[in-house]
Coordinates of C-alpha atoms and ligand atoms in Angstrom, one line a residue:
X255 CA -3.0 -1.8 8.3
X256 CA -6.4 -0.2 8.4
X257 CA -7.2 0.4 12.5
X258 CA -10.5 1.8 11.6
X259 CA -12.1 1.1 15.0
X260 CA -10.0 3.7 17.1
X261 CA -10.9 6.6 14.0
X262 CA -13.8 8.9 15.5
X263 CA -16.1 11.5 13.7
X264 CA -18.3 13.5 14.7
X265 CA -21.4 12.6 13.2
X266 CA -24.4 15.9 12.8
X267 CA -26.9 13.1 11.9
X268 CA -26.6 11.7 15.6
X269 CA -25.3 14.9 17.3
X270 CA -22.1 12.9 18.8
X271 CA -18.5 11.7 18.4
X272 CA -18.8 7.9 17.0
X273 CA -16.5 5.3 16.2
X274 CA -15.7 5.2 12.0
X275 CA -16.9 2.2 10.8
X276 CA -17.2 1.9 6.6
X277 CA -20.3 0.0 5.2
X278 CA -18.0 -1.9 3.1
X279 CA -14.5 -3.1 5.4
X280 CA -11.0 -0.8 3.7
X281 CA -13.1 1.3 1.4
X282 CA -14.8 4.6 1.8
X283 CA -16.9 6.7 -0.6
X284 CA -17.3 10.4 0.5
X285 CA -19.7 12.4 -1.3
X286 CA -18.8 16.7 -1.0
X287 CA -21.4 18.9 -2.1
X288 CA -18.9 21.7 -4.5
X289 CA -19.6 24.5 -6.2
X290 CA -22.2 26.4 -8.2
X291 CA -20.3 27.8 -11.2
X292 CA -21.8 31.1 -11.3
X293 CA -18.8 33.2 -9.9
X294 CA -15.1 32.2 -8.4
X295 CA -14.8 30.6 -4.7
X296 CA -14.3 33.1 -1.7
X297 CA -12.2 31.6 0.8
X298 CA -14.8 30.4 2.8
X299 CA -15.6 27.9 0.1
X300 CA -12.1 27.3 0.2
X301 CA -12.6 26.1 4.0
X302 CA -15.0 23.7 3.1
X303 CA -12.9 21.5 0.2
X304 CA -9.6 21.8 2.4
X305 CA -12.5 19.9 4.7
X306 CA -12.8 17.2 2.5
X307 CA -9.1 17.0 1.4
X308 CA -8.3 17.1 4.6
X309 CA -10.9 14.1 5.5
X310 CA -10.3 12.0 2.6
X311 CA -6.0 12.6 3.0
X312 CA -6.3 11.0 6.2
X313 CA -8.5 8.3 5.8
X314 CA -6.2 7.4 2.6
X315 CA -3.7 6.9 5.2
X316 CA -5.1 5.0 7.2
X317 CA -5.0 2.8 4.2
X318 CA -8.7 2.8 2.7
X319 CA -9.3 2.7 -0.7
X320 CA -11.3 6.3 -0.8
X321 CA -13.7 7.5 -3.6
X322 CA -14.4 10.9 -3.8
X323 CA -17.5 12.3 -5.5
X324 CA -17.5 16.4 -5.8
X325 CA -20.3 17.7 -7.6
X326 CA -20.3 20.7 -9.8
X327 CA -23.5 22.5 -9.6
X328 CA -24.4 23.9 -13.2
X329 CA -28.2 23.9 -13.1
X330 CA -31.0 24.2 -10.8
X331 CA -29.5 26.4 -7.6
X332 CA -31.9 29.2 -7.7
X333 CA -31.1 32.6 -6.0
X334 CA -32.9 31.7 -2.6
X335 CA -31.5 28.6 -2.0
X336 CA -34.9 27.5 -1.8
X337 CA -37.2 27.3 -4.6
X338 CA -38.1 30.5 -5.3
X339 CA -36.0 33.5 -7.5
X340 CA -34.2 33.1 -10.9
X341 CA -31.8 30.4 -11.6
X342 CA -27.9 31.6 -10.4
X343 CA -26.4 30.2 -13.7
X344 CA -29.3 32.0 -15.9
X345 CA -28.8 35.4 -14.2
X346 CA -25.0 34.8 -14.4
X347 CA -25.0 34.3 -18.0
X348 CA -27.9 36.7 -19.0
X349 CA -26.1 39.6 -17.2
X350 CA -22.3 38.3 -19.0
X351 CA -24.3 37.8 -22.4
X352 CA -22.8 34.5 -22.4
X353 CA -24.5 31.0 -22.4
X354 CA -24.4 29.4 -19.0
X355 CA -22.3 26.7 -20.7
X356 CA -19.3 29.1 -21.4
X357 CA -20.0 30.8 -17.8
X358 CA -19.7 27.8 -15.9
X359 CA -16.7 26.4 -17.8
X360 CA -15.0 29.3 -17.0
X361 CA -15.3 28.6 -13.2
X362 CA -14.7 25.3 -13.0
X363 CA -11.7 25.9 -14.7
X364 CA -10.8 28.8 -11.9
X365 CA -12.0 26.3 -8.9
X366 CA -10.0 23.4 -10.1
X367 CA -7.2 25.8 -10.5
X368 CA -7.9 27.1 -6.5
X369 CA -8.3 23.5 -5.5
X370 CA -4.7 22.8 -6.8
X371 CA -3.3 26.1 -5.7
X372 CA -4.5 24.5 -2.6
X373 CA -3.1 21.2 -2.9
X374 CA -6.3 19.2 -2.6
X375 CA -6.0 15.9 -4.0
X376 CA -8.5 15.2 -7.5
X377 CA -11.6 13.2 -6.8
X378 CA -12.2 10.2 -8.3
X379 CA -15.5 11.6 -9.8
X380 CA -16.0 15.5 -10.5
X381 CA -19.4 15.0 -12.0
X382 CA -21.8 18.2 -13.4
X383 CA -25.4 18.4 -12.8
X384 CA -25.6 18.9 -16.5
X385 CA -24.4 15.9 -17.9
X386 CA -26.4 13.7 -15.5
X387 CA -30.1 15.1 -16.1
X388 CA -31.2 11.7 -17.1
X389 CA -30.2 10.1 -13.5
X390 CA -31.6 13.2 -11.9
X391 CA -35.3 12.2 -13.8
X392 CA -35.3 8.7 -13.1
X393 CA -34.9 9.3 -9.0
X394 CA -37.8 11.7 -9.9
X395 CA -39.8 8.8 -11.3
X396 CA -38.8 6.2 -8.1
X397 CA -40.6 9.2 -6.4
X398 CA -43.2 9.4 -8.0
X399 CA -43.8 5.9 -8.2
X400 CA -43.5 5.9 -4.3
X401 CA -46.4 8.7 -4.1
X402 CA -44.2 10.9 -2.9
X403 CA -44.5 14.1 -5.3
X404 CA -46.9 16.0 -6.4
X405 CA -47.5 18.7 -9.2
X406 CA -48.2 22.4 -8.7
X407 CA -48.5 25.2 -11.7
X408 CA -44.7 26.1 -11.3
X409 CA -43.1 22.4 -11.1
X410 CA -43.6 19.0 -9.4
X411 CA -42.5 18.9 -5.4
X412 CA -41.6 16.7 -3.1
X413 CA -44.3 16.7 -0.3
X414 CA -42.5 16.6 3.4
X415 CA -45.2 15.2 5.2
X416 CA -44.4 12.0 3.8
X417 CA -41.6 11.1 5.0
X418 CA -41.7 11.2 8.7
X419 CA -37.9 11.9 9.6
X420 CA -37.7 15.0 7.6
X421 CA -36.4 16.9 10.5
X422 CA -34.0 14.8 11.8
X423 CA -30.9 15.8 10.4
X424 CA -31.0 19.4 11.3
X425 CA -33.6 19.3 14.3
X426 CA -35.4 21.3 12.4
X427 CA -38.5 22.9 14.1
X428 CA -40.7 23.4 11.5
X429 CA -43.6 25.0 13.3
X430 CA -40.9 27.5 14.2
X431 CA -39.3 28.2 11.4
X432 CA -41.8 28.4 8.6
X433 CA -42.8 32.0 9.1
X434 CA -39.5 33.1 10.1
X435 CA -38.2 32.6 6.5
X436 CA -36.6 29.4 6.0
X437 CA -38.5 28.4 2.7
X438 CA -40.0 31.2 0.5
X439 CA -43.4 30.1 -0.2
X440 CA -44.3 29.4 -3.7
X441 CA -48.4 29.1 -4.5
X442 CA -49.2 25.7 -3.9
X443 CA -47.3 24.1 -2.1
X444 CA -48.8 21.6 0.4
X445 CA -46.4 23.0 3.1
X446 CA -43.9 25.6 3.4
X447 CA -40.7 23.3 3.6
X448 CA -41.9 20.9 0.6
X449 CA -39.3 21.6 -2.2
X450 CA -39.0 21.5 -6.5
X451 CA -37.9 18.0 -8.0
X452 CA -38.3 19.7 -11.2
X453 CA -39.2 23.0 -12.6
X454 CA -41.3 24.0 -15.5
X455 CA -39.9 26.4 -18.1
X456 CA -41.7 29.4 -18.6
X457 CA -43.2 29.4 -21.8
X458 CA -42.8 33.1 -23.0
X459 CA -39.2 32.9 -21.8
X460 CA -37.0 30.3 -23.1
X461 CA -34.1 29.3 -20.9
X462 CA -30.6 28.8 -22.2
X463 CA -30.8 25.4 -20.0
X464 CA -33.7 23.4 -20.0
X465 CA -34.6 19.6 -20.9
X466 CA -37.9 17.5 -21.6
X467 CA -39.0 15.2 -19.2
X468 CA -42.0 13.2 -18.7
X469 CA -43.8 16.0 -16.2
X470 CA -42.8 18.5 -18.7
X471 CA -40.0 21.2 -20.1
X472 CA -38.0 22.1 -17.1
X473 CA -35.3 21.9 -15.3
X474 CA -34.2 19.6 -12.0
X475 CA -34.3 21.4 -8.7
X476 CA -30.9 22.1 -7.3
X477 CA -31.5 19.2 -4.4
X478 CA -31.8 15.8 -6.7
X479 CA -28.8 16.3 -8.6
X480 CA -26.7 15.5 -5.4
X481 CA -28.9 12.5 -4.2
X482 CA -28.6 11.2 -8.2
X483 CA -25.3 11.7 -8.6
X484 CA -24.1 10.3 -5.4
X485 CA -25.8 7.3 -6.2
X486 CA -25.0 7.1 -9.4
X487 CA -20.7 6.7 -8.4
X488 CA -21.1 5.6 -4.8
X489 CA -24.4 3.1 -4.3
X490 CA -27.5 4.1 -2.4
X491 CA -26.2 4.0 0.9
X492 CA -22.5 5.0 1.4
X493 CA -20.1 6.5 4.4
X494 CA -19.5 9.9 4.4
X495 CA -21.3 12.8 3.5
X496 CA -19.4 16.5 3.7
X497 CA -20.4 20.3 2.9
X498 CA -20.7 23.4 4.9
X499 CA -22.9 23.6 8.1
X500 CA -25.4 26.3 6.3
X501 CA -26.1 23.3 3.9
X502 CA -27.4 21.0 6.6
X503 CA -31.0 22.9 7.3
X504 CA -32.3 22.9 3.6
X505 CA -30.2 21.3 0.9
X506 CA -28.7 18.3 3.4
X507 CA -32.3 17.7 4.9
X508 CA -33.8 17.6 1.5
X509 CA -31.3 15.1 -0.1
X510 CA -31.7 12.7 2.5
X511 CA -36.0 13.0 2.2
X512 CA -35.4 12.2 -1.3
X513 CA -32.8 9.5 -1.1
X514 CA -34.4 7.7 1.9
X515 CA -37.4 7.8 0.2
X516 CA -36.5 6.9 -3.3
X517 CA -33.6 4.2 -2.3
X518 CA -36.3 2.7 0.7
X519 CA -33.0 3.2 3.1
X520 CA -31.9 4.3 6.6
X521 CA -29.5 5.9 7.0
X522 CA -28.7 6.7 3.4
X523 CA -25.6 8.4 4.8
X524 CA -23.9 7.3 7.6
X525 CA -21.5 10.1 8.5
X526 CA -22.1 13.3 8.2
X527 CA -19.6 15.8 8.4
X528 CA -20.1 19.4 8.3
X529 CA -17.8 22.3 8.4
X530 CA -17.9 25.3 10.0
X531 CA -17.6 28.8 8.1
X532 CA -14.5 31.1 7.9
X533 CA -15.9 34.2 9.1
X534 CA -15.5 37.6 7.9
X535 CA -15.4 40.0 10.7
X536 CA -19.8 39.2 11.1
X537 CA -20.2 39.9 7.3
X538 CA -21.3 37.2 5.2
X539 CA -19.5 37.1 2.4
X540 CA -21.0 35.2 -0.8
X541 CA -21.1 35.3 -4.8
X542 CA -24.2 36.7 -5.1
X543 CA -23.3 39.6 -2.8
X544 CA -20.5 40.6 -4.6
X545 CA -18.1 40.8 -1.8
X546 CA -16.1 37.9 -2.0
X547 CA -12.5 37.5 -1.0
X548 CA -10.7 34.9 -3.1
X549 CA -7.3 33.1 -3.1
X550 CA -6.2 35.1 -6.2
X551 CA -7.2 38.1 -4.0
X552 CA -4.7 36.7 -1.4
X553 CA -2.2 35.7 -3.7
X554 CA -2.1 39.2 -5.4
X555 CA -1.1 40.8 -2.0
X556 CA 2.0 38.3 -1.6
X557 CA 0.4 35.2 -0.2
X558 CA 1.8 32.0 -0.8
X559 CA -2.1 29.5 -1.6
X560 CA -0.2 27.1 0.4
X561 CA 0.2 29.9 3.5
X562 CA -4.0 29.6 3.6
X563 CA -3.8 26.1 3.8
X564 CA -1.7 26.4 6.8
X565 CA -4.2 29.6 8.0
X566 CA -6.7 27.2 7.9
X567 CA -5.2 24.1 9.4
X568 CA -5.1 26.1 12.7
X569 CA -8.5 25.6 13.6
X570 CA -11.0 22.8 14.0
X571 CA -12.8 22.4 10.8
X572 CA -16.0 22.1 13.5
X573 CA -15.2 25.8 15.0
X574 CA -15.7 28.7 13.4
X575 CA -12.4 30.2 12.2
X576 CA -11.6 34.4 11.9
X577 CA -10.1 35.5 9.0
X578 CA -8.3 38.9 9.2
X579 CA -5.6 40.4 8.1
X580 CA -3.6 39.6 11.3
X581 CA -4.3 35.7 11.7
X582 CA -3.5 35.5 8.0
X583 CA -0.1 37.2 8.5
X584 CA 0.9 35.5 11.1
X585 CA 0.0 32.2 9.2
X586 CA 2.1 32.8 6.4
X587 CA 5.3 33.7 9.1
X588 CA 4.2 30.4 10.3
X589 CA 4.4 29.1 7.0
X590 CA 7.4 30.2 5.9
X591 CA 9.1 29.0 8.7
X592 CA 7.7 25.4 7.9
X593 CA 8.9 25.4 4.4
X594 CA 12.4 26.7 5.9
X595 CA 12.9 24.2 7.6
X596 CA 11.2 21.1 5.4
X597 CA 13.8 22.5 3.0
X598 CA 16.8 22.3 5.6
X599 CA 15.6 18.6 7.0
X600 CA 14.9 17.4 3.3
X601 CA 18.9 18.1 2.6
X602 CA 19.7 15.0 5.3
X603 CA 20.2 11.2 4.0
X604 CA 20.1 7.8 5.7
X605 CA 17.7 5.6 7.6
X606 CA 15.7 7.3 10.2
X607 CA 15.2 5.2 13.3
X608 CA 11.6 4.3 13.4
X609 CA 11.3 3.0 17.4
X610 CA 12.3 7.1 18.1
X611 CA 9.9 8.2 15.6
X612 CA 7.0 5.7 17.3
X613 CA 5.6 8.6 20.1
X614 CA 5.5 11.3 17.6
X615 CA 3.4 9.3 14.6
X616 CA 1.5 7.9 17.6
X617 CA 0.3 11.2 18.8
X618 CA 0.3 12.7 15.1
X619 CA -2.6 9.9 14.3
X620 CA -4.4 10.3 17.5
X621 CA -4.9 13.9 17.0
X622 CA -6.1 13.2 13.9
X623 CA -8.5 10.1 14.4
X624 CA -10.1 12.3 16.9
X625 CA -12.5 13.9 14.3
X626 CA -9.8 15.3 11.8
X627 CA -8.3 17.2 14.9
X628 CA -6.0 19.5 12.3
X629 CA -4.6 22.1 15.0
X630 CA -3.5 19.5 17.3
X631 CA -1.6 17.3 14.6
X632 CA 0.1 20.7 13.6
X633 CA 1.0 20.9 17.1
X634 CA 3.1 17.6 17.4
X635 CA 4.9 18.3 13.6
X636 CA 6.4 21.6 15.6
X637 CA 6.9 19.3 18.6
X638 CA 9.1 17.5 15.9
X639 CA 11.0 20.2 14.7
X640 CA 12.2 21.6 18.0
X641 CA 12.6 18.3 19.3
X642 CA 16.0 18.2 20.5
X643 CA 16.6 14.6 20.6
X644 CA 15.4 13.5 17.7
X645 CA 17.8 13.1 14.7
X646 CA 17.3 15.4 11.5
X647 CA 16.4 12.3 9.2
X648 CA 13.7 11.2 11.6
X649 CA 12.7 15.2 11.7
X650 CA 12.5 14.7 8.2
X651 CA 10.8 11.2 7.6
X652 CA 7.8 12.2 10.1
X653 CA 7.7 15.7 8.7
X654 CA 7.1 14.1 5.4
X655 CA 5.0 11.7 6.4
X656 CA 2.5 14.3 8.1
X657 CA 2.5 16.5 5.2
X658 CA 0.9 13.7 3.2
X659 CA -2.1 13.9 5.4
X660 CA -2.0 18.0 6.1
X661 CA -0.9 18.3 2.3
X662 CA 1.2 21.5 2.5
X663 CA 3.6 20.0 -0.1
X664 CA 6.6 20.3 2.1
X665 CA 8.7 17.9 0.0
X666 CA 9.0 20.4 -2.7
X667 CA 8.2 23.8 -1.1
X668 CA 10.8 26.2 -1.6
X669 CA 11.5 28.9 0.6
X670 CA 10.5 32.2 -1.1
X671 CA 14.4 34.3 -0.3
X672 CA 13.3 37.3 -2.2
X673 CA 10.9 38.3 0.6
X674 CA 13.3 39.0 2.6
X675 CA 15.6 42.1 1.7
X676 CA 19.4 43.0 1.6
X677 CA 21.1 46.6 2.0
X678 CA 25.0 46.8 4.1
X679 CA 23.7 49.8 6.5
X680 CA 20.7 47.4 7.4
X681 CA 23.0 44.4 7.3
X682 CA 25.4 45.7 9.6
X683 CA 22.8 46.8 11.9
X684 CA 21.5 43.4 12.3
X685 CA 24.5 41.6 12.8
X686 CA 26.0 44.1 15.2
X687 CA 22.2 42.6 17.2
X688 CA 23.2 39.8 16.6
X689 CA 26.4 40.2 18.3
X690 CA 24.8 42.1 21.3
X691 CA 22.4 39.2 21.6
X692 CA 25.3 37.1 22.1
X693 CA 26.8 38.9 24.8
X694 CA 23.3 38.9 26.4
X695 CA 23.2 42.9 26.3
X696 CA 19.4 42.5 25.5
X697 CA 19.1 46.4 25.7
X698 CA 21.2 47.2 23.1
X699 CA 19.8 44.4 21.0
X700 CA 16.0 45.7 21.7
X701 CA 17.4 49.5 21.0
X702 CA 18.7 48.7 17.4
X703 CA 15.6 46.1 16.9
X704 CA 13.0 49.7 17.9
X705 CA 15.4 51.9 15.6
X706 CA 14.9 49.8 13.3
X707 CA 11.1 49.2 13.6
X708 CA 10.6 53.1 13.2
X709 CA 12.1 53.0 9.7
X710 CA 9.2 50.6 8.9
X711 CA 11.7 47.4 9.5
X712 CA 10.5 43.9 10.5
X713 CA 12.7 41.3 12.0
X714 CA 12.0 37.5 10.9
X715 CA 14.4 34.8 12.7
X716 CA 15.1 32.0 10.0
X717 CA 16.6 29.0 10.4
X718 CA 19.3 30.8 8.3
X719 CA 19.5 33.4 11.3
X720 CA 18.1 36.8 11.1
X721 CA 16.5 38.6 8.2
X722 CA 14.6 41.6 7.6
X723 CA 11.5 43.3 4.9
X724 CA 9.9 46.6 5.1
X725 CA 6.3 46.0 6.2
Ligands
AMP446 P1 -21.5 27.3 -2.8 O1 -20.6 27.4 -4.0 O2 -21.9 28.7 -2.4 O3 -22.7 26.4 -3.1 O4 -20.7 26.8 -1.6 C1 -19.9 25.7 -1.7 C2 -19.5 25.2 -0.3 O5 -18.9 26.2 0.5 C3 -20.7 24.7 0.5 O6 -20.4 23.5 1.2 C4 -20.9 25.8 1.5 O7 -21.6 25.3 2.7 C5 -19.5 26.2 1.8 N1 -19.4 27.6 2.3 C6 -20.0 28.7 1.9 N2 -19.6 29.8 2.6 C7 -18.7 29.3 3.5 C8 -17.9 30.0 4.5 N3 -17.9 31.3 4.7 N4 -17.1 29.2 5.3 C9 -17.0 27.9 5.1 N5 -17.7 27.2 4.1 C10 -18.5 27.9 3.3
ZN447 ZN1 -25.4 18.7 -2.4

């Protein structure tokens, strides 16, 4: 049953919280800008397509045929985001002798890995800006049919002042912002915010990537390959549009001009949904500064992929979220708890009984149609777990019938024993706290729990009882 009309987003195109409702009734296409294949994905990148999965998990659901269009940016994203600076895949390759090809296979290979590491759910279409130049030079021709481009020494561009709404979708002010950096100016351009459709090729320099056109040798700008492409697998006007928040004031803004323009519709998109970054302590982390954090970083000290999942399910994908060494910790002891007891409820048979189980999918959906409200829903599958008058097998039936929306794979997550540690002395010492625990002699329980903190000792209650690992 598809209940559409109680699902609500918030929507950065109109600033609010509206009502869901899909251009074409029990289907949804969601477009997700992905990544340039230039270097691997820090865990903020992460954030964003657990955004998506997280979106598109829930609306499946809900029981809408979704398609899911992720782009893989191979061409076109020059260093400044804008339209100035050397292409990222060029440099890339040039500095790893290799050819952009073999550089950007190499990543996608490492982000679908991360995105199943993850557990996000394959889109439907995973297209690369490479394979769709064609597309990308015919909505440059609806363009310029339109009047709406011009040509420069450097490229042909998209001039802004056409297209009146230009600054709706990120309030942009662009009186305001022009000087103060937003768009590097390139000689020529009619105004500072106007951006490349394509680029020429330098003569004296051959690229490894470049294509004729009918303006010239070149290559697209970064911007048309996502208005092509989404066309091209989900029609000129479609549902929902997702990607990080720092996309919205350039890349979103300038998708939409071109779309709008070139497809003669409004809105082009209806929903758009933007996350919010994972934060690094103030210091923004990205591939071209070198100081990225990945999930094989994470893995490599002990975490579990599945443990960042859960990290990041604790916050609103709308707030910004803290990563440090602390929150992370705690997630995976949060984790590992789950998957304890997923694997102790999963051991139960029989029919649950589904007027008990009502109140708790009830609340488990609201939380969720209340734009993707991840935290909360989180909140009512522990409200199932301590419940104490619910029956194991309907612990278990909602439990897995949450996880197929939060995707921590908790029908087949194991707990991982060999973190915790066995030796008799330490053993002994924790079942004689046990025992003092049971007698309610909380001081002696506390003593041996701080004599054993100062060898370096850390106590983790499982549903198994009591264990311990050096930290
Ligand atoms: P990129 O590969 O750099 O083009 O980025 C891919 C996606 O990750 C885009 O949607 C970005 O907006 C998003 N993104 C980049 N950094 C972060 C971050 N720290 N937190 C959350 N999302 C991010
Ligand atoms: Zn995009």
């Amino acid at each position: 049953m598809v209940l559409s009309d109680s699902i609500v987003f918030y929507n950065t195109r109109t600033r609010s919280k509206e009502v869901f409702r899909p251009v074409n009734a029990g289907e949804v296409g969601i477009y997700t800008c992905g990544p340039t294949v230039y270097g691997p994905m820090h865990i903020g990148n992460v954030r964003s397509q657990l955004s998506a999965d997280l979106l598109r998990r829930f609306l499946v659901s809900e029981g809408f045929a979704v398609t899911h269009v992720i782009n893989i940016t191979d061409v076109g994203h020059l260093v400044s985001d804008a339209d100035e600076g050397e292409d990222k895949m060029e440099l890339a390759a040039k500095r790893a002798g290799e050819t952009a090809e073999e550089i950007a296979g190499r990543y996608i290979d490492l982000w679908r890995r991360d995105r199943q590491a993850v557990n996000c759910i394959e889109p439907e279409h995973n297209p690369k800006a490479t394979d769709h130049i064609a597309e990308q030079i015919d909505l440059g021709l609806k363009l310029e049919e339109g009047g709406y481009l011009y040509r420069i020494d450097d490229g042909i561009y998209f001039d802004i002042s056409r297209f009146p709404r230009y600054t709706e979708l990120a309030r942009l002010d662009l009186e305001g912002q022009s000087g103060a950096g937003r768009i590097d100016e390139v000689q020529g351009k009619r105004q500072p915010a106007d951006f490349a459709i394509w680029k020429f090729a330098d003569p004296d320099e051959r690229r490894l990537q470049e294509w004729d056109s009918p303006w010239g040798r070149g290559f697209p700008g970064w911007h048309l390959e996502c208005s092509a492409m989404s066309s091209r697998y989900l029609g000129d006007h479609f549902d929902i549009h997702t990607g990080g928040i720092d996309l919205a004031t350039v890349h979103h803004t300038n998708e939409v001009a071109q779309s709008e323009c070139a497809f003669g519709v409004h809105p082009w998109v209806e929903y758009w949904l933007h996350n919010e970054f994972l934060d690094f302590g103030g210091e923004k982390m990205s591939k071209s500064k070198g100081n990225v954090k990945t999930l094989s970083d994470l893995e490599e000290r002990g975490y579990d992929p599945l443990a960042f999942r859960y990290f990041f399910l604790q916050a609103h994908y709308r707030q910004q979220q803290v990563f440090t060494e602390e929150s992370m910790e705690a997630a995976a002891r949060g984790h590992s708890r789950l998957v304890a007891l997923a694997a102790e409820v999963r051991q139960v048979g029989g029919e649950g009984d589904s007027a008990a189980q009502a109140p708790f999918r009830e609340q488990f959906r609201a939380a969720m149609a209340d734009d993707l409200n991840a935290p909360k829903a989180v909140a009512v599958l522990w409200d199932v777990l301590r419940s104490k008058t619910l029956s194991k097998v309907d612990q278990r039936d909602l439990l897995l019938a949450f996880d197929e929306v939060l995707g921590l794979d908790l029908a087949h997550a194991e707990p991982k024993r060999e973190q915790f540690e066995s030796d008799p002395r330490i053993d002994a010492l924790l079942e004689e706290r046990e025992a003092a625990r049971g007698r309610k002699d909380f001081a002696e329980a506390d003593r041996i729990r701080d004599a054993l903190a100062s060898e370096g000792i850390e106590l983790i209650d499982t549903p198994e009882g009591p264990r311990w690992r050096r930290g």
